[in-house]
Amino acid sequence: MPLLLGIDNGLTVTKAVIFDETGQPISIARRRVAQSMPRPRHVERDMDDLWTQTAAAIAEAIANCPRPASEILAVAATAHGDGVYLLDEQRRPLGPGILSLDSRAADIAAQWDNDGTATTALQHTGQTPHASAPSALLAWIRDHDPQRFSRIAHVLACKDWLRFCLTGKIATDLTEASTSFTDVQTQVFGKDILPIFGLAQLEGALPPILNPSDIAGYVTPQAAQATGLVAGTPVAAGLHDVTASSLGAGGYGHGRIAIVAGTYSINETVSAAPHTDKRWFCRNGLSRGEWNNMSISPASAANYDWFLDTFCQTDKHAAEATGRSLHIDIIPEIQQAMAQPSTAIFHPFLFGSPMGADASAAFFGLRGWQDRGQALRAVIEGIAFNHRIHVDALREGFAPGSAVLTGGISRSPLFSQIFADVLQIPVEVTDTDEAAAWGAALCAGVAAGIFTDCADEPRDLKQLTKTYIPDPTRSARLDRRYEIFLDLAKALEPIWPRIEALGGEKQ
């Protein structure tokens, strides 16, 4: 039975997962990748270290696999979208990679909103630029680091850099290409698009576009030595992790919304024609003639992780010392909090929001007699409320009938039920722990000839899927809380910039 390797690089961890052809992971290895925040709003990482850690994860996965690397028929990578990873003419990293959590270009995105650039971009590219979009980040480098800008020879995404390290070939794929510079109608790079952002001189730096399952190259001897892969193993082009996650969870397709609750609040649905709106990105789907409509913001489960890391460290260490998980230990606290009325409401805007770059996180309605369970309940509900903002937009545009939820938060039946009650739509959860890596492996399987196309799912998804049905009583109660959640955001619109300004005051 042949093997496939899926590489999944997130914002803090890079993973290598070896699957058999039935989609069963048989070896998994992880490495943390250090982030650097040299200045406010700058979130970066060393590109060489990213490859070193990824290669080490691949080597460990192969070493722990009960079968030899020669049985791995193909490889594909997925990674965080947006941000930029730049190479010079010698194909060496041109400074650190910039992650999608970076917001240094927020002022540029705001300026484009005001001067009409964003409207023009929406018409041509199917999306308005945001702070971590390649268009905005490259414009920031042009304005603030012109020497670096003048040396740009290749503009890549994160997974494109990893694939280059594996193969030595420059390319991107259809899904990743559409983060800023493809024409929404033709789905290829348009000559009239770079000038919209004042970036015309970068035309030659944009990479060739491949389909996600096309063979982009082959593992080089150098990469084989670093990873333990066999030199000459085919490497597929791969895909954006948003699409990979929905594909791997069984949520990619028409008539449904794929929801990824991770660092970002990701909500997406597929259409057979481009339909543009400033509330979502109309980007390329897995194949030409297909569009993936994504409504997103950096405001999801990372808020929950932050709460546990910041306020629950002692309990977290105690749980880990006895082989338990704090995520499981705190469920009774949240269940108890949900069984009684609560005034606590949380805006999950620690890292960004759909309300603009100045919006920040906050608790409202806290009282001295409320406990940690009440606060955690508010955090989870706030995350689900933020997803609802995006899901409601997609429902207006595409009328999907169900949702598929993935991400670490989906492992909890309590949290999955909260999503169903908040969204008032059936929510399916597929029993898969490595959805994004499997989405990449499906592309590798097509490249190797094992599958006919990326939707050729070998798993029995019906057997792997649990469906959560909204409870009308809880949904009505959460509706009232959601209305207050939105009213608070509306009331704070003129206040958020004033709060943000405090961060620039000298003490």
PDB file of C-alpha atoms in Angstrom, residues 333-446:
ATOM      1  CA  GLU A 333     -16.485  24.625  34.551  1.00  0.00           C
ATOM      2  CA  ILE A 334     -17.811  25.880  31.235  1.00  0.00           C
ATOM      3  CA  GLN A 335     -20.815  23.544  31.341  1.00  0.00           C
ATOM      4  CA  GLN A 336     -21.709  24.809  34.790  1.00  0.00           C
ATOM      5  CA  ALA A 337     -21.390  28.410  33.592  1.00  0.00           C
ATOM      6  CA  MET A 338     -23.697  27.699  30.664  1.00  0.00           C
ATOM      7  CA  ALA A 339     -26.371  26.305  32.963  1.00  0.00           C
ATOM      8  CA  GLN A 340     -26.934  29.713  34.555  1.00  0.00           C
ATOM      9  CA  PRO A 341     -27.515  33.273  33.317  1.00  0.00           C
ATOM     10  CA  SER A 342     -24.422  35.347  32.617  1.00  0.00           C
ATOM     11  CA  THR A 343     -23.729  38.985  31.812  1.00  0.00           C
ATOM     12  CA  ALA A 344     -20.195  38.270  30.548  1.00  0.00           C
ATOM     13  CA  ILE A 345     -19.518  38.970  26.850  1.00  0.00           C
ATOM     14  CA  PHE A 346     -16.155  38.867  25.100  1.00  0.00           C
ATOM     15  CA  HIS A 347     -14.862  40.465  21.895  1.00  0.00           C
ATOM     16  CA  PRO A 348     -12.224  38.007  20.519  1.00  0.00           C
ATOM     17  CA  PHE A 349     -10.141  40.669  18.803  1.00  0.00           C
ATOM     18  CA  LEU A 350      -6.716  40.004  20.346  1.00  0.00           C
ATOM     19  CA  PHE A 351      -5.015  39.649  16.964  1.00  0.00           C
ATOM     20  CA  GLY A 352      -7.473  41.383  14.645  1.00  0.00           C
ATOM     21  CA  SER A 353     -11.141  41.531  13.739  1.00  0.00           C
ATOM     22  CA  PRO A 354     -13.636  42.046  10.908  1.00  0.00           C
ATOM     23  CA  MET A 355     -14.226  45.504  12.428  1.00  0.00           C
ATOM     24  CA  GLY A 356     -10.940  47.048  11.298  1.00  0.00           C
ATOM     25  CA  ALA A 357      -7.349  47.116  12.498  1.00  0.00           C
ATOM     26  CA  ASP A 358      -8.045  49.311  15.555  1.00  0.00           C
ATOM     27  CA  ALA A 359     -10.608  46.966  17.135  1.00  0.00           C
ATOM     28  CA  SER A 360      -9.286  45.299  20.281  1.00  0.00           C
ATOM     29  CA  ALA A 361     -10.365  42.497  22.588  1.00  0.00           C
ATOM     30  CA  ALA A 362     -12.376  43.130  25.739  1.00  0.00           C
ATOM     31  CA  PHE A 363     -14.605  41.562  28.361  1.00  0.00           C
ATOM     32  CA  PHE A 364     -17.914  43.244  29.108  1.00  0.00           C
ATOM     33  CA  GLY A 365     -20.407  42.650  31.901  1.00  0.00           C
ATOM     34  CA  LEU A 366     -17.941  40.973  34.251  1.00  0.00           C
ATOM     35  CA  ARG A 367     -18.943  40.849  37.916  1.00  0.00           C
ATOM     36  CA  GLY A 368     -16.944  40.010  41.009  1.00  0.00           C
ATOM     37  CA  TRP A 369     -19.017  36.920  41.739  1.00  0.00           C
ATOM     38  CA  GLN A 370     -18.331  35.397  38.313  1.00  0.00           C
ATOM     39  CA  ASP A 371     -15.630  32.748  38.010  1.00  0.00           C
ATOM     40  CA  ARG A 372     -13.241  31.388  35.396  1.00  0.00           C
ATOM     41  CA  GLY A 373     -15.954  29.235  33.866  1.00  0.00           C
ATOM     42  CA  GLN A 374     -18.057  32.315  33.146  1.00  0.00           C
ATOM     43  CA  ALA A 375     -15.095  34.027  31.499  1.00  0.00           C
ATOM     44  CA  LEU A 376     -14.277  30.967  29.389  1.00  0.00           C
ATOM     45  CA  ARG A 377     -17.895  30.638  28.340  1.00  0.00           C
ATOM     46  CA  ALA A 378     -17.778  34.246  27.140  1.00  0.00           C
ATOM     47  CA  VAL A 379     -14.553  33.560  25.217  1.00  0.00           C
ATOM     48  CA  ILE A 380     -15.981  30.512  23.417  1.00  0.00           C
ATOM     49  CA  GLU A 381     -19.245  32.288  22.618  1.00  0.00           C
ATOM     50  CA  GLY A 382     -17.333  35.346  21.403  1.00  0.00           C
ATOM     51  CA  ILE A 383     -15.307  33.172  19.023  1.00  0.00           C
ATOM     52  CA  ALA A 384     -18.508  31.610  17.668  1.00  0.00           C
ATOM     53  CA  PHE A 385     -20.142  35.054  17.380  1.00  0.00           C
ATOM     54  CA  ASN A 386     -17.232  36.283  15.276  1.00  0.00           C
ATOM     55  CA  HIS A 387     -17.592  33.271  12.979  1.00  0.00           C
ATOM     56  CA  ARG A 388     -21.294  34.088  12.665  1.00  0.00           C
ATOM     57  CA  ILE A 389     -20.469  37.540  11.270  1.00  0.00           C
ATOM     58  CA  HIS A 390     -18.673  35.814   8.396  1.00  0.00           C
ATOM     59  CA  VAL A 391     -21.119  32.939   8.004  1.00  0.00           C
ATOM     60  CA  ASP A 392     -24.075  35.333   7.796  1.00  0.00           C
ATOM     61  CA  ALA A 393     -22.330  37.188   4.969  1.00  0.00           C
ATOM     62  CA  LEU A 394     -21.770  33.952   3.032  1.00  0.00           C
ATOM     63  CA  ARG A 395     -25.355  32.861   3.641  1.00  0.00           C
ATOM     64  CA  GLU A 396     -26.563  36.076   2.035  1.00  0.00           C
ATOM     65  CA  GLY A 397     -24.384  35.504  -1.000  1.00  0.00           C
ATOM     66  CA  PHE A 398     -24.562  31.743  -1.511  1.00  0.00           C
ATOM     67  CA  ALA A 399     -27.321  30.197   0.701  1.00  0.00           C
ATOM     68  CA  PRO A 400     -25.387  27.115   1.907  1.00  0.00           C
ATOM     69  CA  GLY A 401     -27.403  24.581   3.863  1.00  0.00           C
ATOM     70  CA  SER A 402     -24.856  23.096   6.281  1.00  0.00           C
ATOM     71  CA  ALA A 403     -21.421  23.663   7.768  1.00  0.00           C
ATOM     72  CA  VAL A 404     -18.335  21.538   8.407  1.00  0.00           C
ATOM     73  CA  LEU A 405     -16.219  22.578  11.410  1.00  0.00           C
ATOM     74  CA  THR A 406     -12.534  21.771  11.819  1.00  0.00           C
ATOM     75  CA  GLY A 407      -9.671  23.050  13.935  1.00  0.00           C
ATOM     76  CA  GLY A 408      -8.618  22.043  17.448  1.00  0.00           C
ATOM     77  CA  ILE A 409     -11.737  23.522  18.981  1.00  0.00           C
ATOM     78  CA  SER A 410     -13.914  21.096  16.992  1.00  0.00           C
ATOM     79  CA  ARG A 411     -12.636  18.170  19.084  1.00  0.00           C
ATOM     80  CA  SER A 412     -14.882  19.312  21.916  1.00  0.00           C
ATOM     81  CA  PRO A 413     -18.544  18.261  21.570  1.00  0.00           C
ATOM     82  CA  LEU A 414     -19.492  21.175  23.848  1.00  0.00           C
ATOM     83  CA  PHE A 415     -17.794  23.734  21.632  1.00  0.00           C
ATOM     84  CA  SER A 416     -19.142  22.166  18.445  1.00  0.00           C
ATOM     85  CA  GLN A 417     -22.674  22.345  19.845  1.00  0.00           C
ATOM     86  CA  ILE A 418     -22.138  26.021  20.743  1.00  0.00           C
ATOM     87  CA  PHE A 419     -21.200  26.678  17.099  1.00  0.00           C
ATOM     88  CA  ALA A 420     -24.374  24.940  15.898  1.00  0.00           C
ATOM     89  CA  ASP A 421     -26.523  26.924  18.336  1.00  0.00           C
ATOM     90  CA  VAL A 422     -24.871  30.247  17.496  1.00  0.00           C
ATOM     91  CA  LEU A 423     -24.896  29.725  13.728  1.00  0.00           C
ATOM     92  CA  GLN A 424     -28.362  28.118  13.737  1.00  0.00           C
ATOM     93  CA  ILE A 425     -27.257  25.626  11.116  1.00  0.00           C
ATOM     94  CA  PRO A 426     -26.329  21.918  11.291  1.00  0.00           C
ATOM     95  CA  VAL A 427     -22.610  21.626  11.999  1.00  0.00           C
ATOM     96  CA  GLU A 428     -20.706  18.522  10.920  1.00  0.00           C
ATOM     97  CA  VAL A 429     -17.399  17.516  12.493  1.00  0.00           C
ATOM     98  CA  THR A 430     -15.225  14.962  10.730  1.00  0.00           C
ATOM     99  CA  ASP A 431     -13.071  12.714  12.891  1.00  0.00           C
ATOM    100  CA  THR A 432      -9.699  13.768  11.520  1.00  0.00           C
ATOM    101  CA  ASP A 433      -6.844  15.324  13.460  1.00  0.00           C
ATOM    102  CA  GLU A 434      -4.693  16.368  10.508  1.00  0.00           C
ATOM    103  CA  ALA A 435      -7.171  17.838   8.043  1.00  0.00           C
ATOM    104  CA  ALA A 436      -4.801  20.321   6.384  1.00  0.00           C
ATOM    105  CA  ALA A 437      -1.984  17.788   5.998  1.00  0.00           C
ATOM    106  CA  TRP A 438      -4.452  15.293   4.507  1.00  0.00           C
ATOM    107  CA  GLY A 439      -5.691  17.975   2.101  1.00  0.00           C
ATOM    108  CA  ALA A 440      -2.103  18.394   0.919  1.00  0.00           C
ATOM    109  CA  ALA A 441      -1.636  14.606   0.764  1.00  0.00           C
ATOM    110  CA  LEU A 442      -4.703  14.297  -1.470  1.00  0.00           C
ATOM    111  CA  CYS A 443      -2.958  16.601  -3.953  1.00  0.00           C
ATOM    112  CA  ALA A 444       0.164  14.469  -3.682  1.00  0.00           C
ATOM    113  CA  GLY A 445      -1.965  11.384  -4.319  1.00  0.00           C
ATOM    114  CA  VAL A 446      -3.303  12.847  -7.570  1.00  0.00           C
TER     115      VAL A 446
END
